[in-house]
Short mmCIF file of C-alpha atoms in Angstrom, two decimals:
data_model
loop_
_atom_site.label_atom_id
_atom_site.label_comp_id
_atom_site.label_asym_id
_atom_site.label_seq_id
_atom_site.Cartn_x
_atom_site.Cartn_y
_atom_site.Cartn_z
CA UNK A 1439 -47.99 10.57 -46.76
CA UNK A 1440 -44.96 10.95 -49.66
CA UNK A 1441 -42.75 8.41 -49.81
CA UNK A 1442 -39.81 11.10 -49.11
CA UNK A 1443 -41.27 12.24 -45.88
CA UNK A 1444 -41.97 8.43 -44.57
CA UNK A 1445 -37.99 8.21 -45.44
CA UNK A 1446 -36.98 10.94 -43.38
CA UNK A 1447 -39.74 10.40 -40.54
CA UNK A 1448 -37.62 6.32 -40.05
CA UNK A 1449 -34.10 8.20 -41.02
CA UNK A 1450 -34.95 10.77 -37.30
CA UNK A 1451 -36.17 8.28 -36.05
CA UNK A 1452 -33.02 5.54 -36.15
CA UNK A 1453 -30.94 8.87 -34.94
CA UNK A 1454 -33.59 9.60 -32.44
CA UNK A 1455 -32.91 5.73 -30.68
CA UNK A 1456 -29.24 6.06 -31.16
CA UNK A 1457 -28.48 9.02 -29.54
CA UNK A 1458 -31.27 7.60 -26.92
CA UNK A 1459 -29.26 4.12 -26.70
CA UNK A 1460 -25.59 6.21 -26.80
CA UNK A 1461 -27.02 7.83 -23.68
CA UNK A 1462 -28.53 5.02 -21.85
CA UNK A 1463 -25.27 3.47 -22.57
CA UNK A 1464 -23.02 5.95 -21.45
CA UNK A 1465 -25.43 6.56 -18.29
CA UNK A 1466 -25.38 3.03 -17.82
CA UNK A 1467 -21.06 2.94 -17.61
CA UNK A 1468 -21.07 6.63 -15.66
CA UNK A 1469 -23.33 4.72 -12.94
CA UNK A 1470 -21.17 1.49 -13.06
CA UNK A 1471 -18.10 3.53 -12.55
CA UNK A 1472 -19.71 5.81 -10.05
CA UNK A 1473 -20.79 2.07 -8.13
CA UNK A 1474 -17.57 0.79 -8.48
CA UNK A 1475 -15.58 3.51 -6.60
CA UNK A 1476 -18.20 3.81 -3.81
CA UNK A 1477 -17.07 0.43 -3.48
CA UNK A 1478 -13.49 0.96 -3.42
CA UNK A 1479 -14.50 4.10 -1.23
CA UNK A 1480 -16.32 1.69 1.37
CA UNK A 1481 -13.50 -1.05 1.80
CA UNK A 1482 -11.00 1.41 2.32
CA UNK A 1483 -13.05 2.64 5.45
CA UNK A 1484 -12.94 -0.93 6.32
CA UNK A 1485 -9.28 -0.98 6.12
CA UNK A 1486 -9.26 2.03 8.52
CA UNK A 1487 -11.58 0.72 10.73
CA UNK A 1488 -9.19 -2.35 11.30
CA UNK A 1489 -6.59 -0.03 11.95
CA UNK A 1490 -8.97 1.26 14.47
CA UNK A 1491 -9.55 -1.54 16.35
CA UNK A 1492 -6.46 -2.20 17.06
CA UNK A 1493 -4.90 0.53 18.10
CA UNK A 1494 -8.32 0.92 20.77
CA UNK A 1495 -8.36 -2.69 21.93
CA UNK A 1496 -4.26 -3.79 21.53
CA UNK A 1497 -3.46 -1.25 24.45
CA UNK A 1498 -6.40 -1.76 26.42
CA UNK A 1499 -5.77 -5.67 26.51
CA UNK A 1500 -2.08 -5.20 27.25
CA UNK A 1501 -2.64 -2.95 30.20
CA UNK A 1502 -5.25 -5.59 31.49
CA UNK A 1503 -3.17 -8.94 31.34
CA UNK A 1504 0.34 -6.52 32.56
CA UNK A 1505 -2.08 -5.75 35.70
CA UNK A 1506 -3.33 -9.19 36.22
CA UNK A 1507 0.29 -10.45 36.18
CA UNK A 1508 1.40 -7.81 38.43
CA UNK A 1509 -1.33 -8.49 40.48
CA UNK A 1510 -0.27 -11.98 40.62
CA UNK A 1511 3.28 -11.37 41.21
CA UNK A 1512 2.73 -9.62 44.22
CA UNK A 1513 0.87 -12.85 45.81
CA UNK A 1514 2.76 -15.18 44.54
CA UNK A 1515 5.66 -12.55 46.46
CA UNK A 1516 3.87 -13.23 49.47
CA UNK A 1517 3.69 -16.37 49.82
CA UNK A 1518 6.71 -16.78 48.86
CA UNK A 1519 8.34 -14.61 51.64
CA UNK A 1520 5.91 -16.47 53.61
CA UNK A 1521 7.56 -20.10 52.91
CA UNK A 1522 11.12 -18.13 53.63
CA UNK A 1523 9.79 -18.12 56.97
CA UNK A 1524 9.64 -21.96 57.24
CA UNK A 1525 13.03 -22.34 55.92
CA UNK A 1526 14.79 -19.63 57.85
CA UNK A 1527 12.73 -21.18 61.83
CA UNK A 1528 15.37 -21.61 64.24
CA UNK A 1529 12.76 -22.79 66.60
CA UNK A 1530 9.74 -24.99 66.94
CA UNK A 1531 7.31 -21.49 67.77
CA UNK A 1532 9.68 -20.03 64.80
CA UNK A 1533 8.41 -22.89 62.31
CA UNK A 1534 4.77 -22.52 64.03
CA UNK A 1535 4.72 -18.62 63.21
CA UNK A 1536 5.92 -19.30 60.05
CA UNK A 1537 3.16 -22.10 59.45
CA UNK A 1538 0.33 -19.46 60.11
CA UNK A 1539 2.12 -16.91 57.83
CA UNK A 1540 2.12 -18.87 54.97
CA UNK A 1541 -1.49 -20.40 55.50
CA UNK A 1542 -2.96 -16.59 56.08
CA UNK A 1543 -1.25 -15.35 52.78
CA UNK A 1544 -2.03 -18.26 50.77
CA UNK A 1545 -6.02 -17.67 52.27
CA UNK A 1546 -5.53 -13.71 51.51
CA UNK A 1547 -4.19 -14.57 48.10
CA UNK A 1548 -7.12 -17.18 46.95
CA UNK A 1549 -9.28 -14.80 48.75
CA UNK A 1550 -8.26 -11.28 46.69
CA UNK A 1551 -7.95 -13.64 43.52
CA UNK A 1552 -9.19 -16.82 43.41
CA UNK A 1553 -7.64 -18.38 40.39
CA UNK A 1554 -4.68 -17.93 38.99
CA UNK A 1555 -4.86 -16.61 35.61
CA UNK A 1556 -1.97 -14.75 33.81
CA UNK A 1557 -1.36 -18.25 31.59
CA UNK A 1558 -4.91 -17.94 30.45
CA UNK A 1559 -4.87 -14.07 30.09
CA UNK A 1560 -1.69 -13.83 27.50
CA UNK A 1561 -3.21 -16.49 25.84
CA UNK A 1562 -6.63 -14.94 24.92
CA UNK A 1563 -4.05 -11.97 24.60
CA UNK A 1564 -2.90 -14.03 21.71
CA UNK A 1565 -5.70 -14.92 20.47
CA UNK A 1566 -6.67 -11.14 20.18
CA UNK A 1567 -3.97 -10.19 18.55
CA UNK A 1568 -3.95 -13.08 16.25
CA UNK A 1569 -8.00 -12.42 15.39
CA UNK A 1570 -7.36 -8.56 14.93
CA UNK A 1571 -4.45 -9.27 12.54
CA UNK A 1572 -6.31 -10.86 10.75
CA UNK A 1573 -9.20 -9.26 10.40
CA UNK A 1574 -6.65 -6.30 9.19
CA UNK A 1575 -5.81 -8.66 6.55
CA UNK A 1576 -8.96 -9.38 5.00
CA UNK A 1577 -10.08 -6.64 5.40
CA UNK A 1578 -6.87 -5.08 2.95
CA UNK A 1579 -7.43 -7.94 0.52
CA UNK A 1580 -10.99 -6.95 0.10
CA UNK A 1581 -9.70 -3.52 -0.71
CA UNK A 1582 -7.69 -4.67 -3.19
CA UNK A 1583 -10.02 -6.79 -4.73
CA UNK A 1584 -12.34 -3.82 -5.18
CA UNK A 1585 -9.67 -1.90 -6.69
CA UNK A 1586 -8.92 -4.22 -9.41
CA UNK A 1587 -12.40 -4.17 -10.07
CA UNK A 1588 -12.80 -0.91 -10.53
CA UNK A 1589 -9.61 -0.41 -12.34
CA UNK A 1590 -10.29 -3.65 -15.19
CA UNK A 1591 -13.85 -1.81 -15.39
CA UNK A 1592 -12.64 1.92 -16.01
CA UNK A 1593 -9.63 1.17 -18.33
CA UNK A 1594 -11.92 -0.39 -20.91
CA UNK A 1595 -10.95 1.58 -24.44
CA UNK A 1596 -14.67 2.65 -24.75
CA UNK A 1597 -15.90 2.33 -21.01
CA UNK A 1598 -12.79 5.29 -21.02
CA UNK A 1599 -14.55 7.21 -23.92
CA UNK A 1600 -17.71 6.88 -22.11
CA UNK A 1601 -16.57 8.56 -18.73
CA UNK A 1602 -14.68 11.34 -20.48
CA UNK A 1603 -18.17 11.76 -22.52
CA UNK A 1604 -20.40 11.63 -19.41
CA UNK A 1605 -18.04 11.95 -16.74
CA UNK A 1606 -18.19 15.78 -15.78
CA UNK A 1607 -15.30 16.83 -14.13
CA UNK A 1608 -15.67 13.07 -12.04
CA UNK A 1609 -12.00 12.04 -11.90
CA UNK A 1610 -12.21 8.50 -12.67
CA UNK A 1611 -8.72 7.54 -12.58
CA UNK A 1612 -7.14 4.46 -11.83
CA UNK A 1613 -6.06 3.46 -8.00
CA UNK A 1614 -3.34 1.65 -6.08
CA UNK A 1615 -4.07 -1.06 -4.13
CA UNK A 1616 -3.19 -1.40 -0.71
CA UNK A 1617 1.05 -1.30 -0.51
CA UNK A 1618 2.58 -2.21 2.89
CA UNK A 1619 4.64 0.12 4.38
CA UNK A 1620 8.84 -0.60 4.55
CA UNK A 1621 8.57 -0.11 8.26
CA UNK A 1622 5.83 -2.99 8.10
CA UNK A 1623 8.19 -5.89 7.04
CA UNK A 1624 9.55 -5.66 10.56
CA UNK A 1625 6.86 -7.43 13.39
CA UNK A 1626 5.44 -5.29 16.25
CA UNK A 1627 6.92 -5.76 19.91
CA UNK A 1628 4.38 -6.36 22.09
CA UNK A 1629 5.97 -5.20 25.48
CA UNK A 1630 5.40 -6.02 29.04
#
């Protein structure tokens, strides 16, 4: 073999590995990219899926603990009336009447419901609310975690090159992290 064709034979063959290693590369940053906003993709969902939770179970749990208390109320009502009865006896049979009125609605009452529990419902109405808030909240700063991410990896100068290069018609463009709303500076009313 001539010494000029041994030349040429290594000179193809250093362009043959880097255009080999300038595509692995730019594969390599494509994929990363492409990894990288599935993952902004995927948080996002999460993000919704908060969302979703709350407006299923907030409703739901109000409407339980609002019947529960009105369910209350309306014993508590009669017995009430029922110890009106006492008060209001002119007469001995009055106050006796009375005295079975107020013993058969306080039996009917523990009866229908035996513990009293509006106190304990709004609090584990709290604690919902409190839990689902927060969840909401991680599940935003996760999001934006992922976004800077993403952006620090696709605004490199050659990382840039690489995805215009490789990239297709991919948009690879930079994204906003999560941004409250005006409206969401003021608290929710939770309404009875």
């Amino acid at each position: 073999m001539s010494k000029g064709l041994l030349i040429t034979l290594i000179v193809v063959g250093v362009v043959v590995v880097s255009v080999l290693g300038f595509i692995s590369w730019g594969s390599g940053v494509y994929d990363s990219a492409v990894k990288l906003q599935e993952s902004v993709n995927a948080e996002w969902g999460d993000v919704q899926a908060a969302y979703q939770r709350r407006a299923d179970l907030v409703p739901n749990l109000v409407a339980t603990v609002k019947g529960a208390a009105e369910n209350e109320k309306s014993i508590l009502v009669q017995v009430t009336q029922a110890r009106a009865g006492i008060v209001n006896a002119k007469t001995p049979e009055d106050l006796e009447i009375a005295g079975r009125k107020i013993n058969t609605a306080i039996n009917l009452a523990f009866e229908a419901y035996p513990q009293i529990r509006s106190t304990e419902n709004f609090q584990d109405l709290q604690s919902q609310l409190e839990g689902t808030e927060n969840r909401i909240n991680v599940a935003r700063q996760r999001y934006n975690e992922s976004i800077k991410g993403y952006n620090s990896f696709i605004r490199g100068f050659w990382k840039r090159k690489a995805l215009s290069w490789f990239g297709g018609e991919e948009d690879f463009s930079t994204r906003k992290g999560f941004e409250a709303s005006q409206s969401a500076q003021d608290a929710p009313q939770v309404k009875f």
